[in-house]
Short mmCIF file of C-alpha atoms in Angstrom, two decimals:
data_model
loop_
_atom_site.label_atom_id
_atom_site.label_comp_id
_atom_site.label_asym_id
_atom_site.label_seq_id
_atom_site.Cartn_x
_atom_site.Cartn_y
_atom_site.Cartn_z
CA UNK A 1 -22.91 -51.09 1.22
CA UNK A 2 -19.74 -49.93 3.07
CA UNK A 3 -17.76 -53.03 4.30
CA UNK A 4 -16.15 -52.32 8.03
CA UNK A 5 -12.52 -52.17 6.26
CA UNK A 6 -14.12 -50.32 3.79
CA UNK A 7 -14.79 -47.76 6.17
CA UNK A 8 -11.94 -47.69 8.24
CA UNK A 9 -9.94 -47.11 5.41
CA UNK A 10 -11.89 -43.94 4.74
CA UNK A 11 -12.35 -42.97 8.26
CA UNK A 12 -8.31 -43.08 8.34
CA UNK A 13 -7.48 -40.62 5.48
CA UNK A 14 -10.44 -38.50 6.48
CA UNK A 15 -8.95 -38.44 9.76
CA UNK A 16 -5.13 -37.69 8.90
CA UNK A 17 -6.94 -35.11 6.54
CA UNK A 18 -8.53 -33.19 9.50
CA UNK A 19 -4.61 -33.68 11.07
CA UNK A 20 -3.38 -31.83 8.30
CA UNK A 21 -5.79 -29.06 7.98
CA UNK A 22 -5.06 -28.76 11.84
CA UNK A 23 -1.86 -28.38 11.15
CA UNK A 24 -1.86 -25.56 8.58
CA UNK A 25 -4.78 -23.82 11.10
CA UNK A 26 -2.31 -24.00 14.05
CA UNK A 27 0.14 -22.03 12.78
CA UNK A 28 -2.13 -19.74 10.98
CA UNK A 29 -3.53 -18.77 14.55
CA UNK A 30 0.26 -18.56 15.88
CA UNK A 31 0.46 -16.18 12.71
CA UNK A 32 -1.94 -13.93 14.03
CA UNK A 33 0.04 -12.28 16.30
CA UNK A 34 2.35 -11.36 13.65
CA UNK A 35 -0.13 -10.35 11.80
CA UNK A 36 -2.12 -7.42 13.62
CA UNK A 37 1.59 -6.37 14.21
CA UNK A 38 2.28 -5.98 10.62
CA UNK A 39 -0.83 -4.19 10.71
CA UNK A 40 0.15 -1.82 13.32
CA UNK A 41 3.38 -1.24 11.65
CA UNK A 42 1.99 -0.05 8.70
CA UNK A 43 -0.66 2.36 9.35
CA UNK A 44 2.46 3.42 11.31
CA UNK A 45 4.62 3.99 8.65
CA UNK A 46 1.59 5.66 6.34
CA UNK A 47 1.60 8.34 9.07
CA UNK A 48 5.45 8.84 8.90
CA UNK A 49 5.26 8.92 4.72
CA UNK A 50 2.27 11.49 4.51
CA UNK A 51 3.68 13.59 7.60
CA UNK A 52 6.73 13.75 6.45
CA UNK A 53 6.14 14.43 3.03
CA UNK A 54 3.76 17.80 4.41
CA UNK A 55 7.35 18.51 6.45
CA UNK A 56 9.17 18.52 3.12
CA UNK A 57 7.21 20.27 0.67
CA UNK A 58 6.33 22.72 3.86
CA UNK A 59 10.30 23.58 3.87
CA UNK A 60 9.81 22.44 7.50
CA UNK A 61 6.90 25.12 8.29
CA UNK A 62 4.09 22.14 8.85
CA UNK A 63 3.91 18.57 10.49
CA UNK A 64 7.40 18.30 12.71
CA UNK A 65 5.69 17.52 15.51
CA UNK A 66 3.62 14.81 13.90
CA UNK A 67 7.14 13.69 12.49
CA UNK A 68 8.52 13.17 15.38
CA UNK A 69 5.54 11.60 17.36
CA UNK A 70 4.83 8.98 14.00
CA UNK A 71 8.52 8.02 14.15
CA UNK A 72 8.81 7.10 17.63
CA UNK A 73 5.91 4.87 17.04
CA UNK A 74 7.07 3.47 13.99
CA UNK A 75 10.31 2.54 16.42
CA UNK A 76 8.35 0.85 18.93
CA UNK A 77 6.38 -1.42 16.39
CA UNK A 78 9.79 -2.16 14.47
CA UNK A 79 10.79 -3.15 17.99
CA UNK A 80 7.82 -5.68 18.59
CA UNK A 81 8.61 -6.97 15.13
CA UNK A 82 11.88 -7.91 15.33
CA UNK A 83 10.62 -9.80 18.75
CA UNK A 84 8.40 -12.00 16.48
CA UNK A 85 10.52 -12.64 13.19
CA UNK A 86 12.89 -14.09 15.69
CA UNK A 87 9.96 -16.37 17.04
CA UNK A 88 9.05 -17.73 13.86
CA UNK A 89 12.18 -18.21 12.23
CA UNK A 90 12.66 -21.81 13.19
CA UNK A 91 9.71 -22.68 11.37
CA UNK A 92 9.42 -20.16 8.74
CA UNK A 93 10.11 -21.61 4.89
CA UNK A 94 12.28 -20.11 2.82
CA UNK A 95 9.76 -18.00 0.98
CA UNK A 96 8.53 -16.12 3.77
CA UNK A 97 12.62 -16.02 5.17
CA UNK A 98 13.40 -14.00 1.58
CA UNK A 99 10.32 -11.93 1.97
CA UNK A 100 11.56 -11.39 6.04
CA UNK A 101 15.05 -10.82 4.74
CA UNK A 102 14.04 -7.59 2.61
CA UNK A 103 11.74 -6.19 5.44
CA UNK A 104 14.42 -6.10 7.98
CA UNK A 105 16.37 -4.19 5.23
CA UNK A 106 14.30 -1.69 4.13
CA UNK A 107 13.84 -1.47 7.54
CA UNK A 108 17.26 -1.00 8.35
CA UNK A 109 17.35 2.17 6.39
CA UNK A 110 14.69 4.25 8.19
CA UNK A 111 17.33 5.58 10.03
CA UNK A 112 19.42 6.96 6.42
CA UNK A 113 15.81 7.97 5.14
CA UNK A 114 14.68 10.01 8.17
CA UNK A 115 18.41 11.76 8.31
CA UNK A 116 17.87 12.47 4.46
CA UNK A 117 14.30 13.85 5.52
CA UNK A 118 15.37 16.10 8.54
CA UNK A 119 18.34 17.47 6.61
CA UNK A 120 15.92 18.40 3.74
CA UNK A 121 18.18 16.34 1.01
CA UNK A 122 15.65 14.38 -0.58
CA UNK A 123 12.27 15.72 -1.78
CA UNK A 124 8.82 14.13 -1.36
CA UNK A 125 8.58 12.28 -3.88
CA UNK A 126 12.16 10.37 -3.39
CA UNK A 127 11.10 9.78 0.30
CA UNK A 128 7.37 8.56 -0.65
CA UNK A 129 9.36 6.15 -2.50
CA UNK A 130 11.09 5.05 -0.39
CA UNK A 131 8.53 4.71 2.07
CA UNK A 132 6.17 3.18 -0.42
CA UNK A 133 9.03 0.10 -1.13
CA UNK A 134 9.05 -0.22 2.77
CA UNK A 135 5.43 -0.95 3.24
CA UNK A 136 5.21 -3.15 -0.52
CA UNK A 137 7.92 -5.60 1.57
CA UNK A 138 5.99 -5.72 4.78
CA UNK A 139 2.31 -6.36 3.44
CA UNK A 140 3.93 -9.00 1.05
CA UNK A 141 4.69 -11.24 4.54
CA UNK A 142 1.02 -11.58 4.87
CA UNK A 143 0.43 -14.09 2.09
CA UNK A 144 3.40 -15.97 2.40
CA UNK A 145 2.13 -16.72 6.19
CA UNK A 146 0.05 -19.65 4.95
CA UNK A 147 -1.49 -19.62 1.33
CA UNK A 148 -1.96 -23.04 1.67
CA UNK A 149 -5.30 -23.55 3.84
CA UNK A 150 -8.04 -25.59 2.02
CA UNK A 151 -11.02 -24.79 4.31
CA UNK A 152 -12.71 -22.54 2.36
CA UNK A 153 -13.72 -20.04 5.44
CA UNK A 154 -10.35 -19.38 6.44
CA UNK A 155 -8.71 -19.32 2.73
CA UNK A 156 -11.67 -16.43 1.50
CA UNK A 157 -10.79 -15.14 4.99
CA UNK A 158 -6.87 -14.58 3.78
CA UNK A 159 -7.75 -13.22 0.47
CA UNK A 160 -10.42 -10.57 2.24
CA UNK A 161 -7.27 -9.59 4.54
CA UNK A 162 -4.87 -9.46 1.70
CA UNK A 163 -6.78 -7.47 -0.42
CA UNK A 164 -8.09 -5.03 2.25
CA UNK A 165 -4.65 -4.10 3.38
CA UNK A 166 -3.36 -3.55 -0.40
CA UNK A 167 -6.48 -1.55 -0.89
CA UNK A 168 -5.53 0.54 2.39
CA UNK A 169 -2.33 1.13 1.44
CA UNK A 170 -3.05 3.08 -1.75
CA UNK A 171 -5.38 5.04 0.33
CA UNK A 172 -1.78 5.71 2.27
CA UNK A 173 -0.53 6.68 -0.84
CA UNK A 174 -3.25 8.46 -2.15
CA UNK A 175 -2.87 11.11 0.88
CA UNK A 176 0.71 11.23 0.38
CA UNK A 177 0.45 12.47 -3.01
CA UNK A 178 -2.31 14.67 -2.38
CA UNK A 179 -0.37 16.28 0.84
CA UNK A 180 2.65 17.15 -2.05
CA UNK A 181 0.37 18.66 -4.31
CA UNK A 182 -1.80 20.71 -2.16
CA UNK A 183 1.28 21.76 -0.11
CA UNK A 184 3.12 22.87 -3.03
CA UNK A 185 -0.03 24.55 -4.56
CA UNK A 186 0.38 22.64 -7.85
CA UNK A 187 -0.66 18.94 -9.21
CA UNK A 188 1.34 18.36 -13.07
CA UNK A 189 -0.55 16.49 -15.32
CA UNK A 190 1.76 13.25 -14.16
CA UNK A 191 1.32 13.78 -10.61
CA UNK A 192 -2.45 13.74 -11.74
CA UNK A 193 -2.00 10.48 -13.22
CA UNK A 194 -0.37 9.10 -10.12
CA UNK A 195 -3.44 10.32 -7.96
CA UNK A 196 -6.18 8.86 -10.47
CA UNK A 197 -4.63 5.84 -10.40
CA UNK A 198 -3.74 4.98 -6.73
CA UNK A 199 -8.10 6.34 -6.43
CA UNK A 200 -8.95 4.05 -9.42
CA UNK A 201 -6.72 0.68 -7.80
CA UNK A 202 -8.64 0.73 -4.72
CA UNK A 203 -11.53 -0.34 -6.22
CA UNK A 204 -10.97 -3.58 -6.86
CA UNK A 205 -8.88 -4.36 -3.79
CA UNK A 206 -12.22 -3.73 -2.43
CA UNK A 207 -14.28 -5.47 -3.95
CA UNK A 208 -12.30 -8.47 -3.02
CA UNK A 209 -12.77 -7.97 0.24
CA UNK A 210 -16.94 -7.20 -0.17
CA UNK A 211 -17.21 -10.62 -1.91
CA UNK A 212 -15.25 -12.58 0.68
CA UNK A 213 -16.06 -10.66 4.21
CA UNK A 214 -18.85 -11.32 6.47
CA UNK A 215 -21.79 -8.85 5.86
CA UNK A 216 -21.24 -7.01 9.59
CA UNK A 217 -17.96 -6.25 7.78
CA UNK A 218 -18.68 -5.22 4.98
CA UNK A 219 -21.79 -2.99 6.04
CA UNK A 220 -19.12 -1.20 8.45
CA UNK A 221 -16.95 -0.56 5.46
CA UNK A 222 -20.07 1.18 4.09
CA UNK A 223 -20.76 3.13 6.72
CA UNK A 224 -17.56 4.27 7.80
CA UNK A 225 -14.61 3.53 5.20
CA UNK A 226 -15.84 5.35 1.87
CA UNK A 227 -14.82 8.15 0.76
CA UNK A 228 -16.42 10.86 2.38
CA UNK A 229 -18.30 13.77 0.06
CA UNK A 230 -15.42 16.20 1.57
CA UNK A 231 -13.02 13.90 -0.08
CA UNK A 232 -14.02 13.69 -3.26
CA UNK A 233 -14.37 17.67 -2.90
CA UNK A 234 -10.75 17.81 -2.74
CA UNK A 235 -9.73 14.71 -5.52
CA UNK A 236 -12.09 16.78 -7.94
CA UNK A 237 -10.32 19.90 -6.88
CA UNK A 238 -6.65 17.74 -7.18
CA UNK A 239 -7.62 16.15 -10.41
CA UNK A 240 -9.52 18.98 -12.38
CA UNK A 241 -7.85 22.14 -11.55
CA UNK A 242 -4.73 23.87 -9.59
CA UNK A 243 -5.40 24.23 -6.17
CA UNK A 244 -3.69 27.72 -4.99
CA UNK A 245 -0.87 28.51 -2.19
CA UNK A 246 -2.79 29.14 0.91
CA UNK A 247 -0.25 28.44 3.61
CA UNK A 248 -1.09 24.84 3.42
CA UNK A 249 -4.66 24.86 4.70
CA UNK A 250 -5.78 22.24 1.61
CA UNK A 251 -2.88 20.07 3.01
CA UNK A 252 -3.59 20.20 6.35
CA UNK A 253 -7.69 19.64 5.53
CA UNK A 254 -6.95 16.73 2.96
CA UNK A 255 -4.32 15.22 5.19
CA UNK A 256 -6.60 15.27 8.22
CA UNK A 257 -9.91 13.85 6.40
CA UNK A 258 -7.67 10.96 4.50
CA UNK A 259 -6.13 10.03 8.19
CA UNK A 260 -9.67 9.91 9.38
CA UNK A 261 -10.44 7.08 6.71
CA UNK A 262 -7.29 5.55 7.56
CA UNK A 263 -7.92 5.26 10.79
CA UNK A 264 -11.22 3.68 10.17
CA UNK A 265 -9.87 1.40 7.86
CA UNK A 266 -7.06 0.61 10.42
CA UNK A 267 -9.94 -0.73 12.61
CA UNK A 268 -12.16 -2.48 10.11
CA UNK A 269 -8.57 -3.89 9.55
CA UNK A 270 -8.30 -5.10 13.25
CA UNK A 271 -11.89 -6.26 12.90
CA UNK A 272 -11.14 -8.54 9.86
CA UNK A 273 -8.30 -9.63 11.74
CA UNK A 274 -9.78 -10.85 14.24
CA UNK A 275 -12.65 -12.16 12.58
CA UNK A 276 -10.32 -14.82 10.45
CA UNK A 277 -8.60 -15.91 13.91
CA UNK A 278 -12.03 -16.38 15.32
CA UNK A 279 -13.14 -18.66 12.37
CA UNK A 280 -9.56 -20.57 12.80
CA UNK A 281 -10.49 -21.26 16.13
CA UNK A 282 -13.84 -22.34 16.01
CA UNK A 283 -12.77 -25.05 12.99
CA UNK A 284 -10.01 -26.08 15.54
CA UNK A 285 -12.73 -26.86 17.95
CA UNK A 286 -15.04 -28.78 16.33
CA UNK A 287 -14.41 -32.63 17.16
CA UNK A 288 -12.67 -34.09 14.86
CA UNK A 289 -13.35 -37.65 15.25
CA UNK A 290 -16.74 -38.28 16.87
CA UNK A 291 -18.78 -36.77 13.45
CA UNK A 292 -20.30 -40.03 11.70
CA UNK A 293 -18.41 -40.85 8.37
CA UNK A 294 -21.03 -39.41 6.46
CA UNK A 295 -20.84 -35.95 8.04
CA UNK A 296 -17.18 -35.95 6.81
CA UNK A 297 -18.25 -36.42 2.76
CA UNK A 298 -18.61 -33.10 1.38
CA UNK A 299 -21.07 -33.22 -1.40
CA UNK A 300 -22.59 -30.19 -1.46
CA UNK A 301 -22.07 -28.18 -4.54
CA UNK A 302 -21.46 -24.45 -3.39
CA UNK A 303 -18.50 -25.52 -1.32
CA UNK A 304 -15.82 -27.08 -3.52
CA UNK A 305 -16.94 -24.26 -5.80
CA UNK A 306 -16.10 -21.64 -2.94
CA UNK A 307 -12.81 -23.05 -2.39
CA UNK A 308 -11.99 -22.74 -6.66
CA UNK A 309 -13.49 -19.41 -6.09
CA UNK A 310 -10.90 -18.22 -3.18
CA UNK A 311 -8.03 -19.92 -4.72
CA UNK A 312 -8.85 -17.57 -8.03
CA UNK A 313 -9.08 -14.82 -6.22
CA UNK A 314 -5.49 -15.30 -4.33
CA UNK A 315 -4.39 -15.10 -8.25
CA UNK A 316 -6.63 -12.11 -8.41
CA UNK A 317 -4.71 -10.90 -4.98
CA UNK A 318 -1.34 -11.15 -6.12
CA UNK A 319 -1.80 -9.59 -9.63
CA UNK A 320 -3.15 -6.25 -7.72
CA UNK A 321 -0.10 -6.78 -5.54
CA UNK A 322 2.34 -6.55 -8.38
CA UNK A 323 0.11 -3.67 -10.11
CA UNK A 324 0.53 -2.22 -6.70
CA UNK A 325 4.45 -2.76 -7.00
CA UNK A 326 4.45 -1.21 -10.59
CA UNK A 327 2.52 1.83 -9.34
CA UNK A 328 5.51 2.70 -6.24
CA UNK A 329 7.71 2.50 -9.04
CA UNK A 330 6.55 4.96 -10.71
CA UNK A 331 7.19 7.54 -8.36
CA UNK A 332 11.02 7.64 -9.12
CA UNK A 333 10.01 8.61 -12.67
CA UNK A 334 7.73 11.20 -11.22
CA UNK A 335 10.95 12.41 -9.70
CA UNK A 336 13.09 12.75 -12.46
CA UNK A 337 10.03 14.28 -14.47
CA UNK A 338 9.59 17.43 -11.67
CA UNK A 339 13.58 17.41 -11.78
CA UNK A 340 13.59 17.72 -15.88
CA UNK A 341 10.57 20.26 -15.91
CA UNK A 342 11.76 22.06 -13.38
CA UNK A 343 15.56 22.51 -15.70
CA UNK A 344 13.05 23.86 -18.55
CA UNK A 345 11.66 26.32 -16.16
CA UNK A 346 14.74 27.68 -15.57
CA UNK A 347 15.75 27.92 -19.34
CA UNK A 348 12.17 29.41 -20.46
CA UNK A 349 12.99 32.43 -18.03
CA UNK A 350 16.21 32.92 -19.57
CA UNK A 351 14.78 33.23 -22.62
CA UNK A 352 12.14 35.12 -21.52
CA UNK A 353 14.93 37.51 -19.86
CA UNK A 354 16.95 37.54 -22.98
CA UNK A 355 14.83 37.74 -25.89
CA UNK A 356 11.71 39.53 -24.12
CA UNK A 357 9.65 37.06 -25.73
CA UNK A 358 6.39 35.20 -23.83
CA UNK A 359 6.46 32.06 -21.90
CA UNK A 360 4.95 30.61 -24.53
CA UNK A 361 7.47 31.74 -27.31
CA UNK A 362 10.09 30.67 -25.26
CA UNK A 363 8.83 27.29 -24.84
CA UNK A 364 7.88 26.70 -28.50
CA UNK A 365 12.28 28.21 -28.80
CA UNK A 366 12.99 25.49 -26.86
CA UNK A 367 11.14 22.83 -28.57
CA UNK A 368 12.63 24.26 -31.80
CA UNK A 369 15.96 23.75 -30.94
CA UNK A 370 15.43 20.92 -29.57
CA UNK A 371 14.01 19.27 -32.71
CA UNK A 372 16.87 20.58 -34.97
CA UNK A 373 19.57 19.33 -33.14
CA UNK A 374 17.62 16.31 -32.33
CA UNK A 375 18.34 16.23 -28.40
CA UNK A 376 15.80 16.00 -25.87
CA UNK A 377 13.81 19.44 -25.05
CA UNK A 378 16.17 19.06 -21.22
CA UNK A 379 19.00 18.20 -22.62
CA UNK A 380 18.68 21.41 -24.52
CA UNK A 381 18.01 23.58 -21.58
CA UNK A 382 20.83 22.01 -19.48
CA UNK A 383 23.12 23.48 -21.88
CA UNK A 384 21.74 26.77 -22.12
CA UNK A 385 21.72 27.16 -18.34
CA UNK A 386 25.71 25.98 -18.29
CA UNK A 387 26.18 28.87 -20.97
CA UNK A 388 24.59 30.86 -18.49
CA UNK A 389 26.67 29.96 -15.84
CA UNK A 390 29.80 30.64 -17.87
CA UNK A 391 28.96 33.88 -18.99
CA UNK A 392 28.57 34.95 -15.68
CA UNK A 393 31.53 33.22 -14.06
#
């Protein structure tokens, strides 16, 4: 049997156990704050990206008023932000400072991105980039809030969040790229790539959150959060064929359906949010000293298993996060890949001017040339459209 010094030994490191745990809960719950706010911030800044990326690609025509409204929103969450980095920072560690640090940055140059924007300077895909690195920095605050929670309701709880908010945000990005193409009437076989994959990657991010979330949860994501059938409609549509210039109805339709999900996943968002603070707050209550010794002793099998379980998954978690990092920068090649194809255009049609021969002729002239003189097929129409320019200077 358990001598009396036995067992307050053990009663003393199960208690400054509990402390700890207490601890790391506190400040979780005095993370929540800053939390939904992040939230907020982001579905803001989704609306900006795909709203101004229809304004773009519309020449201005479609979506200034939605500019304008999502930016002064955007303003008034950066403003409520600021108020709460500068709470926190006495007690913030150094990793979530850095990860701070590059928000306020990025954030910092809203101001040169929506100039670029209203000035027409930049095309869509530059500013969905820049967007896109805007949002990686702010949803990468979340995990560095507190990774380090050992109660295995609360850790599953962060990973759920984690990966449901990476897994929204490539819906964001998903409508963004789907506004460029249907707006300019054409998806390349790249920009098709980008779309599959930003569909395909929410998957997973999913799934996470189905394995870790409470079944009210997840049977809301069911019901509202899929994809609808219209959607799909319109990915089949993006991903199989060319949609056709129609004065941007099939932007305007897939924009509005996609913001519908988002805004449902905004709110299953909120829900999960809330749902995590909840369960911080009940383990907070419980008494932490008056449980017999016994009750303490966790022996049951499932729950060390759990905890293993949630603290694979945060690896799980971060790898999507860096996939998720890979994927945004990939639209700067997508940029200089519309910028190089759209250089051969213009030398095919001087060909085509020129020598009266087909598209396809001139193409397979340009690849010819290209091949002999061993230059890339741009390179090689570059220089034909600076001959052109001399000739007629």
């Amino acid at each position: 049997m358990m001598t009396n010094a036995q067992n307050s030994g053990a009663t003393q490191w199960f208690r400054h156990a509990r402390q700890l745990e207490n601890t790391q809960l506190r400040q979780l719950a005095q993370s929540g704050k800053l939390v939904m706010r992040i939230s907020h911030l982001v579905h803001m800044l989704q609306c900006e990206r795909g709203a101004s990326n229809i304004w773009l690609c519309s020449q201005g025509t479609l979506y200034e008023r939605e500019v304008r409204a999502s930016r002064a929103l955007v303003d008034e969450e950066c403003r409520q932000l600021h108020i709460l980095f500068q709470h926190i920072m006495p007690v913030a560690g150094s990793a979530l400072c850095h990860r701070i640090a590059g928000t306020v940055w990025c954030l910092d140059q809203l101001t040169t991105l929506r100039e670029s924007v209203s000035g027409q300077t930049i095309d869509a895909q530059q500013a969905m980039e820049q967007y896109s690195r805007t949002l990686r920095h702010l949803l990468g605050i979340v995990p560095q809030l507190n990774d380090s929670i050992d109660y295995p309701h609360v850790a599953g709880g962060l990973v759920a969040l984690y990966s449901f908010m990476q897994g929204k945000e490539l819906v964001g990005q998903e409508r963004a790229l789907g506004a460029i193409g249907f707006t300019q009437g054409e998806f390349n076989p790249q920009m098709r790539q980008e779309l599959v994959d930003r569909i395909d990657g929410q998957q997973p991010c999913f799934d996470t959150f189905i394995s870790l979330a409470s079944p009210v949860l997840v049977q809301h994501f069911r019901q509202q959060c899929e994809a609808s059938g219209a959607i799909e409609q319109l990915r089949r549509q993006a991903c199989t064929r060319q949609p056709q210039l129609d004065n941007g109805e099939h932007a305007l339709r897939w924009f509005t359906l996609q913001t519908q999900r988002l805004e449902q996943l905004r709110h299953l968002e909120e829900m999960l949010i809330t749902e995590l603070l909840n369960a911080v707050a009940r383990r907070l209550a419980e008494e932490t000293y008056a449980l017999p010794l016994d009750n303490w002793l966790d022996d049951r099998a499932d729950e060390p298993l759990s905890l293993r379980r949630d603290k694979q998954l945060l690896w799980v978690v971060r790898q999507q996060a860096r996939q998720l990092e890979q994927m945004s920068a990939q639209l700067a090649s997508l940029q200089d890949a519309l910028e190089e194809r759209k250089v051969i255009d213009k030398a095919k049609s001087i060909l085509m001017n020129y020598q009266q021969v087909s598209e396809e002729q001139a193409w397979q002239l340009l690849r010819k040339m290209a091949m002999d003189k061993n230059q890339r097929m741009v390179d090689i129409a570059r220089a034909l459209l600076t001959v052109k320019s001399l000739m007629q200077g």
